[in-house]
Short mmCIF file of C-alpha atoms in Angstrom, two decimals:
data_model
loop_
_atom_site.label_atom_id
_atom_site.label_comp_id
_atom_site.label_asym_id
_atom_site.label_seq_id
_atom_site.Cartn_x
_atom_site.Cartn_y
_atom_site.Cartn_z
CA MET A 1 77.38 -49.61 95.44
CA GLY A 2 79.82 -48.36 92.99
CA ILE A 3 83.14 -48.46 92.99
CA ARG A 4 85.82 -47.92 96.02
CA VAL A 5 89.49 -48.74 96.16
CA ARG A 6 91.96 -48.10 98.52
CA TYR A 7 95.46 -47.02 98.85
CA ALA A 8 96.14 -48.21 102.30
CA PRO A 9 100.29 -47.29 102.74
CA SER A 10 102.48 -49.09 106.14
CA PRO A 11 104.25 -45.56 106.78
CA THR A 12 107.44 -48.32 107.43
CA GLY A 13 109.79 -46.22 104.73
CA LEU A 14 109.41 -43.51 102.02
CA GLN A 15 107.05 -44.36 99.14
CA HIS A 16 108.61 -45.52 95.90
CA ILE A 17 107.88 -46.15 92.31
CA GLY A 18 106.47 -49.57 92.88
CA GLY A 19 103.09 -48.21 96.24
CA ILE A 20 102.51 -45.02 94.02
CA ARG A 21 101.68 -47.48 90.82
CA THR A 22 99.11 -48.91 92.88
CA ALA A 23 98.29 -46.12 93.96
CA LEU A 24 97.48 -44.39 90.74
CA PHE A 25 95.44 -47.32 89.28
CA ASN A 26 93.50 -47.89 92.41
CA TYR A 27 92.86 -43.80 91.55
CA PHE A 28 92.33 -44.04 88.00
CA PHE A 29 90.91 -46.78 88.20
CA ALA A 30 87.88 -45.06 90.54
CA LYS A 31 88.08 -41.68 88.88
CA SER A 32 87.22 -43.94 85.39
CA ARG A 33 84.75 -45.64 86.80
CA GLY A 34 82.87 -43.06 88.75
CA GLY A 35 84.65 -44.23 92.27
CA GLU A 36 85.73 -43.44 95.33
CA PHE A 37 89.77 -44.04 95.83
CA ILE A 38 90.39 -44.02 100.06
CA LEU A 39 93.71 -43.86 101.97
CA ARG A 40 93.76 -45.62 104.82
CA ILE A 41 97.09 -45.35 107.40
CA GLU A 42 98.17 -49.41 108.27
CA ASP A 43 100.61 -48.02 110.76
CA THR A 44 100.00 -51.20 113.59
CA ASP A 45 103.18 -51.73 112.78
CA ARG A 46 104.65 -50.01 115.89
CA GLU A 47 108.09 -50.30 115.94
CA ARG A 48 108.78 -50.03 112.54
CA TYR A 49 105.92 -46.64 112.34
CA SER A 50 107.73 -43.32 111.37
CA GLU A 51 105.83 -40.34 110.98
CA ALA A 52 108.55 -38.90 108.90
CA ALA A 53 107.66 -41.94 106.54
CA LEU A 54 103.98 -40.65 106.97
CA THR A 55 104.66 -36.87 106.45
CA ASP A 56 106.83 -38.54 102.98
CA LEU A 57 103.26 -40.53 102.36
CA TYR A 58 100.99 -36.97 101.66
CA ASP A 59 104.23 -34.80 99.91
CA THR A 60 103.62 -37.63 97.73
CA LEU A 61 99.69 -37.59 96.85
CA LYS A 62 99.70 -34.03 97.33
CA TRP A 63 102.81 -33.24 94.66
CA LEU A 64 101.06 -35.97 92.18
CA GLY A 65 98.05 -34.42 92.50
CA ILE A 66 96.19 -37.29 94.05
CA GLU A 67 93.55 -36.95 96.33
CA ALA A 68 91.73 -39.08 98.18
CA ASP A 69 87.28 -38.82 98.50
CA GLU A 70 88.07 -40.18 102.19
CA SER A 71 91.18 -40.21 104.20
CA PRO A 72 92.50 -39.09 107.69
CA GLU A 73 92.40 -35.92 106.51
CA LYS A 74 89.16 -35.61 104.48
CA GLY A 75 87.66 -37.52 107.19
CA GLY A 76 84.37 -39.53 105.56
CA GLU A 77 81.73 -42.21 106.26
CA TYR A 78 83.81 -44.72 107.88
CA GLY A 79 86.83 -43.38 109.82
CA SER A 80 88.60 -42.93 111.50
CA TYR A 81 91.14 -44.00 108.26
CA VAL A 82 94.65 -44.58 110.96
CA GLN A 83 94.74 -48.66 112.28
CA SER A 84 96.30 -47.72 115.16
CA GLU A 85 92.65 -45.81 116.05
CA ARG A 86 90.91 -49.07 114.92
CA THR A 87 91.90 -51.21 117.62
CA GLU A 88 88.90 -51.38 119.63
CA ILE A 89 87.55 -53.04 116.56
CA TYR A 90 90.46 -55.12 115.95
CA ARG A 91 90.17 -56.79 119.06
CA GLU A 92 87.05 -57.05 119.40
CA TYR A 93 86.16 -59.34 116.00
CA ALA A 94 89.17 -60.95 117.47
CA ARG A 95 87.30 -62.37 120.70
CA ARG A 96 83.57 -63.07 117.62
CA LEU A 97 86.59 -65.27 115.75
CA VAL A 98 87.39 -67.49 118.69
CA GLU A 99 83.86 -67.64 120.98
CA SER A 100 83.39 -69.13 116.52
CA GLY A 101 85.82 -71.61 116.91
CA HIS A 102 87.38 -70.30 113.38
CA ALA A 103 90.06 -68.81 115.91
CA TYR A 104 92.11 -69.89 119.58
CA TYR A 105 94.42 -67.89 122.45
CA CYS A 106 97.99 -68.69 121.96
CA TYR A 107 100.39 -68.85 124.85
CA CYS A 108 103.86 -69.85 123.15
CA SER A 109 106.72 -68.06 125.11
CA GLN A 110 108.64 -66.43 121.26
CA ASP A 111 111.58 -68.77 123.09
CA ARG A 112 109.99 -71.22 122.09
CA LEU A 113 108.78 -70.73 118.61
CA GLU A 114 112.33 -69.73 118.01
CA LYS A 115 113.50 -73.07 119.78
CA LEU A 116 110.89 -74.22 117.08
CA ARG A 117 112.24 -72.91 114.09
CA GLU A 118 115.90 -73.32 114.61
CA LYS A 119 114.19 -76.91 114.75
CA GLN A 120 112.85 -76.87 110.85
CA LYS A 121 116.16 -75.52 109.99
CA LYS A 122 118.45 -77.89 110.86
CA ASP A 123 115.48 -80.44 109.93
CA LYS A 124 114.99 -78.77 106.44
CA GLN A 125 111.22 -77.79 106.86
CA ASP A 126 109.53 -75.34 105.49
CA PHE A 127 109.86 -72.91 109.38
CA GLY A 128 105.87 -72.59 110.36
CA TYR A 129 103.64 -72.65 113.72
CA ASN A 130 103.20 -76.47 114.84
CA ARG A 131 99.41 -75.63 116.45
CA ARG A 132 100.35 -76.49 119.73
CA CYS A 133 98.19 -74.30 121.25
CA ARG A 134 94.53 -75.43 119.11
CA THR A 135 93.67 -78.75 121.29
CA LEU A 136 94.41 -77.53 124.06
CA SER A 137 92.45 -78.60 127.12
CA GLU A 138 90.15 -76.47 128.61
CA SER A 139 92.52 -77.36 131.94
CA GLU A 140 95.64 -76.21 130.26
CA ILE A 141 94.52 -73.42 128.94
CA GLU A 142 93.18 -72.63 132.75
CA GLU A 143 97.29 -73.18 133.68
CA TYR A 144 98.14 -69.97 131.88
CA GLN A 145 95.80 -68.24 132.09
CA GLN A 146 97.11 -68.56 136.15
CA GLU A 147 99.82 -67.83 135.26
CA SER A 148 99.61 -64.30 133.73
CA ILE A 149 100.52 -65.47 130.52
CA LYS A 150 99.29 -62.70 127.22
CA PRO A 151 98.31 -64.49 124.33
CA VAL A 152 97.99 -64.53 121.01
CA ILE A 153 94.93 -65.09 118.99
CA ARG A 154 95.72 -67.36 115.65
CA LEU A 155 93.30 -67.85 113.28
CA LYS A 156 92.54 -71.69 112.41
CA ILE A 157 93.35 -72.79 108.25
CA PRO A 158 91.53 -76.02 107.57
CA LEU A 159 93.11 -78.46 107.30
CA GLU A 160 91.63 -80.15 104.28
CA GLY A 161 90.19 -79.24 101.20
CA GLU A 162 91.15 -75.96 99.53
CA THR A 163 90.49 -72.13 98.80
CA VAL A 164 89.54 -70.98 96.06
CA PHE A 165 89.53 -67.40 94.89
CA ASN A 166 88.80 -65.57 91.13
CA ASP A 167 91.28 -63.76 90.73
CA TYR A 168 90.22 -60.28 87.96
CA LEU A 169 93.87 -60.48 85.99
CA LEU A 170 95.29 -64.25 86.55
CA GLY A 171 92.05 -65.97 87.17
CA GLU A 172 91.27 -68.43 89.75
CA ILE A 173 93.80 -69.41 91.47
CA SER A 174 93.37 -72.13 94.76
CA LYS A 175 95.36 -73.40 97.13
CA LYS A 176 95.83 -76.40 99.73
CA ASN A 177 94.18 -74.87 102.90
CA ILE A 178 96.71 -77.24 104.38
CA ASP A 179 99.69 -75.43 101.91
CA ILE A 180 98.19 -71.93 103.50
CA SER A 181 100.61 -70.56 106.54
CA PRO A 182 99.36 -72.20 108.93
CA ASP A 183 97.95 -70.39 111.51
CA PRO A 184 99.08 -66.98 111.34
CA VAL A 185 98.64 -64.70 114.08
CA LEU A 186 95.79 -62.80 113.77
CA LEU A 187 96.15 -60.46 117.51
CA LYS A 188 99.64 -59.76 119.12
CA SER A 189 99.73 -59.81 122.79
CA ASP A 190 99.88 -55.88 122.35
CA LYS A 191 96.55 -56.37 121.37
CA TYR A 192 97.92 -54.86 117.92
CA PRO A 193 95.60 -56.70 115.30
CA THR A 194 98.52 -57.92 112.52
CA TYR A 195 98.58 -56.39 108.82
CA HIS A 196 95.77 -59.61 107.88
CA LEU A 197 92.79 -59.14 111.07
CA ALA A 198 93.27 -55.39 110.39
CA ASN A 199 93.56 -55.31 106.75
CA VAL A 200 90.99 -57.84 106.81
CA ILE A 201 88.03 -55.93 109.09
CA ASP A 202 88.95 -53.00 107.36
CA ASP A 203 88.31 -53.60 103.82
CA HIS A 204 84.86 -54.46 105.12
CA PHE A 205 83.27 -52.03 106.97
CA MET A 206 84.60 -49.30 104.59
CA ASN A 207 82.94 -51.12 101.31
CA ILE A 208 86.20 -52.49 100.02
CA THR A 209 84.55 -53.15 96.39
CA HIS A 210 88.39 -53.95 94.46
CA ILE A 211 91.56 -54.68 95.61
CA LEU A 212 94.22 -53.79 93.33
CA ARG A 213 97.71 -53.88 94.49
CA ALA A 214 100.70 -55.66 93.89
CA GLN A 215 101.72 -59.51 93.36
CA GLU A 216 103.56 -60.07 96.22
CA TRP A 217 100.95 -60.15 98.17
CA LEU A 218 99.20 -62.91 96.37
CA PRO A 219 100.62 -64.92 98.61
CA SER A 220 98.24 -63.85 101.14
CA CYS A 221 94.96 -63.89 99.48
CA PRO A 222 94.21 -67.04 100.63
CA LEU A 223 94.72 -66.94 103.81
CA HIS A 224 92.58 -63.66 103.75
CA ILE A 225 89.29 -65.59 101.75
CA VAL A 226 89.93 -68.16 105.25
CA LEU A 227 89.15 -64.51 107.43
CA TYR A 228 86.86 -63.18 105.23
CA ASN A 229 84.49 -66.47 105.38
CA ALA A 230 85.56 -66.92 109.44
CA LEU A 231 84.05 -63.94 109.42
CA GLY A 232 80.83 -64.82 106.90
CA TRP A 233 81.97 -61.80 104.63
CA LYS A 234 82.48 -61.31 101.21
CA ALA A 235 85.10 -60.36 99.50
CA PRO A 236 86.65 -57.69 98.12
CA GLN A 237 87.41 -58.24 93.91
CA TYR A 238 91.10 -58.87 94.18
CA CYS A 239 93.04 -58.31 90.68
CA HIS A 240 96.88 -58.60 91.58
CA LEU A 241 98.90 -55.73 89.61
CA PRO A 242 102.30 -57.13 87.58
CA MET A 243 104.80 -56.96 89.01
CA VAL A 244 107.92 -53.42 88.59
CA MET A 245 111.37 -54.90 86.92
CA GLY A 246 114.63 -52.78 87.07
CA ASP A 247 115.72 -52.20 83.42
CA ASN A 248 117.66 -55.03 85.48
CA GLY A 249 115.39 -58.35 86.01
CA GLN A 250 115.75 -57.25 89.28
CA LYS A 251 112.90 -56.48 91.06
CA LEU A 252 112.61 -53.11 92.60
CA SER A 253 113.20 -52.56 96.21
CA LYS A 254 110.64 -51.03 98.88
CA ARG A 255 113.96 -50.10 99.88
CA HIS A 256 116.19 -49.22 97.53
CA GLY A 257 116.67 -45.64 97.76
CA ALA A 258 116.85 -44.65 93.88
CA THR A 259 113.14 -45.19 93.68
CA ALA A 260 111.84 -43.28 96.47
CA VAL A 261 109.37 -41.01 94.91
CA LYS A 262 110.95 -38.11 97.72
CA GLU A 263 114.92 -38.31 95.60
CA PHE A 264 112.46 -38.30 92.05
CA ILE A 265 111.44 -34.77 93.15
CA GLU A 266 115.36 -33.80 94.32
CA GLN A 267 116.26 -34.01 91.34
CA GLY A 268 113.74 -31.70 89.02
CA TYR A 269 111.13 -34.60 87.52
CA LEU A 270 108.01 -33.18 87.30
CA PRO A 271 104.51 -34.71 88.25
CA GLU A 272 103.01 -34.83 84.62
CA ALA A 273 106.30 -37.00 83.77
CA ILE A 274 106.10 -39.44 86.97
CA ILE A 275 102.01 -39.97 85.93
CA ASN A 276 102.24 -40.49 82.69
CA TYR A 277 105.14 -42.86 82.76
CA VAL A 278 104.77 -45.02 85.47
CA SER A 279 100.70 -45.59 84.86
CA LEU A 280 102.10 -47.66 81.41
CA ILE A 281 104.40 -49.89 84.23
CA GLY A 282 102.58 -53.07 82.69
CA TRP A 283 99.40 -51.04 80.99
CA SER A 284 98.44 -49.48 77.59
CA TYR A 285 96.40 -48.23 76.27
CA ASP A 286 96.65 -49.70 73.07
CA ASP A 287 99.81 -50.25 70.90
CA SER A 288 101.23 -46.63 70.25
CA ARG A 289 100.04 -44.44 72.42
CA GLU A 290 102.57 -42.32 75.08
CA PHE A 291 101.56 -39.56 76.22
CA PHE A 292 98.22 -39.52 78.95
CA THR A 293 97.92 -36.27 80.81
CA LYS A 294 96.39 -37.47 84.77
CA GLN A 295 92.64 -35.66 83.55
CA GLU A 296 92.62 -38.45 80.42
CA LEU A 297 94.56 -41.50 82.42
CA GLU A 298 90.85 -40.57 84.34
CA LYS A 299 88.80 -41.02 81.66
CA LEU A 300 90.74 -43.75 80.51
CA PHE A 301 92.16 -46.18 83.24
CA THR A 302 90.62 -49.63 82.31
CA LEU A 303 91.80 -52.90 84.36
CA ASP A 304 91.10 -54.63 81.37
CA LYS A 305 94.68 -53.85 79.45
CA LEU A 306 96.45 -54.30 82.02
CA SER A 307 99.13 -57.28 81.40
CA LYS A 308 99.78 -60.19 83.00
CA SER A 309 103.85 -59.83 82.05
CA PRO A 310 106.00 -57.80 84.85
CA GLY A 311 106.39 -53.91 83.41
CA VAL A 312 110.19 -52.29 83.16
CA PHE A 313 110.68 -49.68 85.20
CA ASP A 314 113.62 -47.73 82.25
CA TYR A 315 115.62 -44.33 84.32
CA LYS A 316 116.17 -43.54 80.60
CA LYS A 317 112.32 -44.25 79.35
CA LEU A 318 111.47 -41.74 82.11
CA GLU A 319 114.16 -39.30 81.56
CA TRP A 320 112.62 -38.55 77.66
CA PHE A 321 109.17 -38.32 79.57
CA ASN A 322 110.27 -35.76 81.43
CA GLY A 323 112.55 -33.78 78.91
CA HIS A 324 109.14 -33.38 77.08
CA TYR A 325 107.30 -32.35 79.84
CA ILE A 326 109.58 -29.46 80.59
CA ARG A 327 109.19 -28.22 77.31
CA GLN A 328 105.89 -28.87 76.98
CA LYS A 329 106.59 -25.26 80.06
CA SER A 330 105.78 -22.27 78.69
CA ASN A 331 109.30 -20.22 79.36
CA GLU A 332 108.20 -17.98 82.59
CA GLU A 333 106.51 -21.83 83.86
CA LEU A 334 109.80 -23.05 84.19
CA LYS A 335 112.10 -20.37 84.86
CA GLU A 336 109.70 -20.74 87.91
CA LEU A 337 110.55 -24.01 88.28
CA LEU A 338 114.34 -23.54 87.70
CA ILE A 339 114.98 -20.42 90.59
CA PRO A 340 115.38 -22.86 93.61
CA TYR A 341 118.72 -25.59 91.91
CA LEU A 342 119.78 -21.94 90.82
CA VAL A 343 119.06 -20.47 94.67
CA LYS A 344 120.71 -24.04 95.97
CA CYS A 345 123.79 -23.90 93.77
CA GLU A 346 124.02 -20.53 95.25
CA PHE A 347 124.58 -19.12 91.62
CA ILE A 348 122.11 -16.78 92.34
CA GLU A 349 120.24 -15.54 95.97
CA SER A 350 116.68 -15.00 95.14
CA GLU A 351 115.25 -14.02 91.37
CA THR A 352 114.20 -10.25 92.86
CA MET A 353 118.17 -9.83 92.32
CA PRO A 354 119.18 -6.25 89.48
CA GLY A 355 118.68 -7.18 86.29
CA MET A 356 118.16 -11.26 86.93
CA THR A 357 114.36 -11.55 85.67
CA THR A 358 116.01 -11.34 82.06
CA PHE A 359 119.25 -13.36 82.90
CA LEU A 360 116.66 -15.93 84.04
CA ASP A 361 114.21 -15.52 81.33
CA GLU A 362 117.81 -15.88 78.76
CA ILE A 363 119.25 -18.65 81.12
CA THR A 364 115.92 -20.76 80.67
CA ALA A 365 114.85 -20.24 76.80
CA LEU A 366 118.88 -21.08 75.68
CA SER A 367 118.32 -24.90 78.26
CA LYS A 368 115.08 -25.19 77.80
CA GLU A 369 116.16 -28.40 74.77
CA ARG A 370 118.85 -29.52 77.22
CA LEU A 371 116.87 -30.30 80.26
CA LYS A 372 116.22 -34.32 80.75
CA VAL A 373 115.34 -32.59 84.80
CA LEU A 374 115.15 -29.49 86.22
CA SER A 375 118.76 -30.38 87.86
CA ASP A 376 120.55 -30.79 85.07
CA ILE A 377 120.22 -26.47 85.12
CA LYS A 378 123.72 -26.75 87.06
CA ASP A 379 125.55 -28.63 84.59
CA LEU A 380 124.55 -26.80 81.49
CA VAL A 381 124.23 -22.66 83.11
CA TRP A 382 127.38 -23.26 85.43
CA PHE A 383 129.87 -21.22 83.11
CA PHE A 384 128.22 -17.86 83.35
CA PHE A 385 128.54 -17.65 87.09
CA ARG A 386 131.54 -19.15 87.60
CA GLU A 387 134.74 -18.75 86.29
CA ILE A 388 136.69 -22.28 85.10
CA ASP A 389 139.41 -23.18 86.94
CA THR A 390 141.06 -25.17 85.13
CA TYR A 391 141.56 -26.29 80.88
CA PHE A 392 143.22 -29.30 80.18
CA PRO A 393 144.52 -29.07 76.28
CA GLU A 394 143.51 -32.18 75.57
CA ASP A 395 140.25 -31.62 75.91
CA ILE A 396 140.16 -28.29 73.66
CA ILE A 397 142.01 -29.96 70.52
CA PRO A 398 139.50 -30.91 68.20
CA LYS A 399 140.43 -34.74 67.32
CA LYS A 400 142.72 -34.94 63.94
CA LEU A 401 143.49 -31.88 64.79
CA ASP A 402 146.76 -29.83 66.68
CA ALA A 403 147.56 -27.34 68.75
CA ALA A 404 148.66 -24.87 66.63
CA LYS A 405 145.49 -25.30 64.69
CA THR A 406 143.76 -24.86 67.32
CA ILE A 407 145.19 -21.85 67.66
CA GLU A 408 144.16 -20.03 64.82
CA ILE A 409 140.46 -21.06 64.91
CA LEU A 410 139.98 -19.37 67.82
CA GLU A 411 142.12 -16.31 66.72
CA THR A 412 139.99 -16.60 63.81
CA ILE A 413 136.99 -17.17 66.12
CA LYS A 414 138.04 -13.97 68.70
CA SER A 415 139.30 -11.28 65.28
CA HIS A 416 135.54 -11.50 64.67
CA LEU A 417 134.31 -11.56 67.50
CA SER A 418 132.11 -7.57 66.58
CA ASP A 419 130.48 -10.04 64.12
CA VAL A 420 129.37 -12.61 66.50
CA PHE A 421 127.99 -9.62 69.00
CA SER A 422 126.43 -7.08 66.48
CA LYS A 423 124.46 -9.68 64.41
CA SER A 424 121.79 -12.25 64.48
CA GLU A 425 122.02 -16.06 65.29
CA ASP A 426 121.12 -17.13 61.81
CA LYS A 427 123.68 -14.62 60.31
CA VAL A 428 126.48 -16.04 62.87
CA GLU A 429 125.54 -19.64 62.25
CA GLU A 430 126.63 -18.27 58.24
CA LEU A 431 129.92 -16.12 59.63
CA PHE A 432 131.02 -19.79 61.65
CA LYS A 433 130.22 -22.27 58.29
CA THR A 434 131.71 -19.92 55.93
CA LEU A 435 135.64 -19.64 58.26
CA ALA A 436 135.75 -23.24 58.72
CA GLU A 437 135.19 -23.51 55.41
CA ALA A 438 138.36 -21.19 54.84
CA ALA A 439 139.76 -23.29 57.82
CA GLY A 440 139.63 -26.29 55.75
CA VAL A 441 137.81 -27.81 58.94
CA THR A 442 134.12 -29.04 60.11
CA LEU A 443 132.36 -26.11 61.55
CA GLY A 444 131.66 -29.06 64.14
CA ASN A 445 135.50 -29.21 65.24
CA PHE A 446 135.75 -24.96 64.46
CA ILE A 447 132.96 -24.06 67.15
CA MET A 448 134.29 -27.34 69.86
CA PRO A 449 137.46 -25.33 70.35
CA LEU A 450 135.33 -22.07 71.08
CA ARG A 451 132.72 -23.92 73.33
CA VAL A 452 135.27 -25.40 76.09
CA ALA A 453 136.80 -22.16 75.73
CA VAL A 454 134.24 -20.08 76.58
CA THR A 455 132.21 -23.05 78.95
CA GLY A 456 134.23 -25.10 80.29
CA SER A 457 132.30 -28.62 78.29
CA ASN A 458 132.04 -30.17 75.57
CA VAL A 459 128.09 -29.71 75.68
CA SER A 460 126.33 -26.57 76.95
CA PRO A 461 123.75 -24.59 75.77
CA PRO A 462 123.82 -23.47 72.05
CA ILE A 463 126.50 -22.30 71.70
CA ILE A 464 125.60 -18.44 69.96
CA GLY A 465 123.03 -17.71 72.17
CA SER A 466 125.45 -18.78 75.39
CA LEU A 467 128.32 -15.89 73.79
CA LYS A 468 125.97 -13.57 73.50
CA LEU A 469 124.18 -13.42 76.79
CA LEU A 470 128.05 -14.16 77.98
CA GLY A 471 129.05 -11.39 77.04
CA ILE A 472 132.16 -9.86 74.20
CA GLU A 473 133.88 -9.27 77.14
CA LYS A 474 133.41 -12.77 79.00
CA THR A 475 134.28 -14.43 75.70
CA THR A 476 137.27 -12.74 74.43
CA ALA A 477 138.65 -13.06 78.45
CA ARG A 478 138.59 -16.53 78.22
CA ILE A 479 139.52 -17.04 74.47
CA GLU A 480 142.32 -15.06 74.59
CA ARG A 481 143.48 -17.66 78.14
CA VAL A 482 142.90 -20.89 75.92
CA VAL A 483 144.43 -19.79 74.18
CA ASN A 484 148.27 -18.25 76.01
CA ILE A 485 147.30 -22.29 77.02
CA LEU A 486 147.71 -23.34 73.69
CA LYS A 487 151.30 -21.35 73.35
CA ASP A 488 152.72 -23.01 76.11
CA GLU A 489 151.62 -26.44 75.44
CA VAL A 490 153.50 -25.85 71.76
CA SER A 491 156.09 -24.32 73.06
CA ASN A 492 156.54 -27.59 75.46
CA ASN A 493 156.01 -29.33 73.07
CA GLY A 494 158.72 -27.32 69.92
#
């Protein structure tokens, strides 16, 4: 059998960067080896199950362009791929484990377990089940059954020896059985399986050959090996992936909103950037190459290039990747991506407004080099659609200049606006250099009052292109308004 891997999220929260990296690594490993990528929904935690989370999962994978070979939506030979639809299988194998002596019924009430926890906490002991029901006599079991108590089924962890398994990345790992979580629950009293039972059974019957998952699951692995052994099955090859850390050295949290993929999508990150950057968190092709298409990763990804060290998720680096992929877009492609953001900001109703197509083409071309994420378009181009409410003299007047000199600069520019709007951008740039030199100021200090007057900010798209797109009437009016504000400043301070 060829390579078969799975991504098996629990739909209890939004998809996050750590989870998506696991999905991508599994997907690329399968594709690079000619194998199959399976999507399985582990929804047995009914209290935390969320339909919105399930929708978010499907939407996120679709946005990334990651298509499973087998899934709840696509089907497959080993379905169902939704755990809540496989409960009879789990119950059957839990029963078989009891019959074979590898598991037992536990009748302990929740109240007793809570008291046990409190006592262990008071005695400063590690919490764990004390195996009380492991050695119940037949008469005790019969008594509990007569009381109609709904038992759970617990796995019998061996009390001696150790459990050993090999991890592809971390090598041989062994753990004393006495240190494994004592007799964990396999089947809950509501007849739903725990993660451990359902996970192992599904991986076996779906013929999963490799399990690539986050290192946070490493402590569960010895328990799963015990369960595989009890069922008489061979365990898949495990590979516990390097941790994903924030640039502050802290582990990224699943419930940390800033790491939800949905939020990145809303901010205007591109799937190409997310795929490329996230795939480099804990994996590298060589010491120099950084840019990879999805198609290239489908061919080049190998497990032997994984790092044992935690990978760092850096928002600034992701922005850099995103800016690169924005500039790889044609202007027409980028315009189509920007239109929803312009509509959301209520700058436009739609691209079909009269005269809007050419205007949007020019805005896109002006903004392309300045965008890090698509939502940046709001702060970059708002001055084309809205009047500037307020100017502050301290924002207009360059450092080392005064209000009078700034007025002189703006008056000079105003007197040359006919040239600005009739000449090419190269010629206008030469003109500004000449005028700045004549005024005895740097080009930066010459341009800055104009930029603030026209755009309302000291950061904007290229100023000459912005002037031409804004038009001579609005440009003149804004310059005159700022000049009057500065004249009042001079008068008030005079």
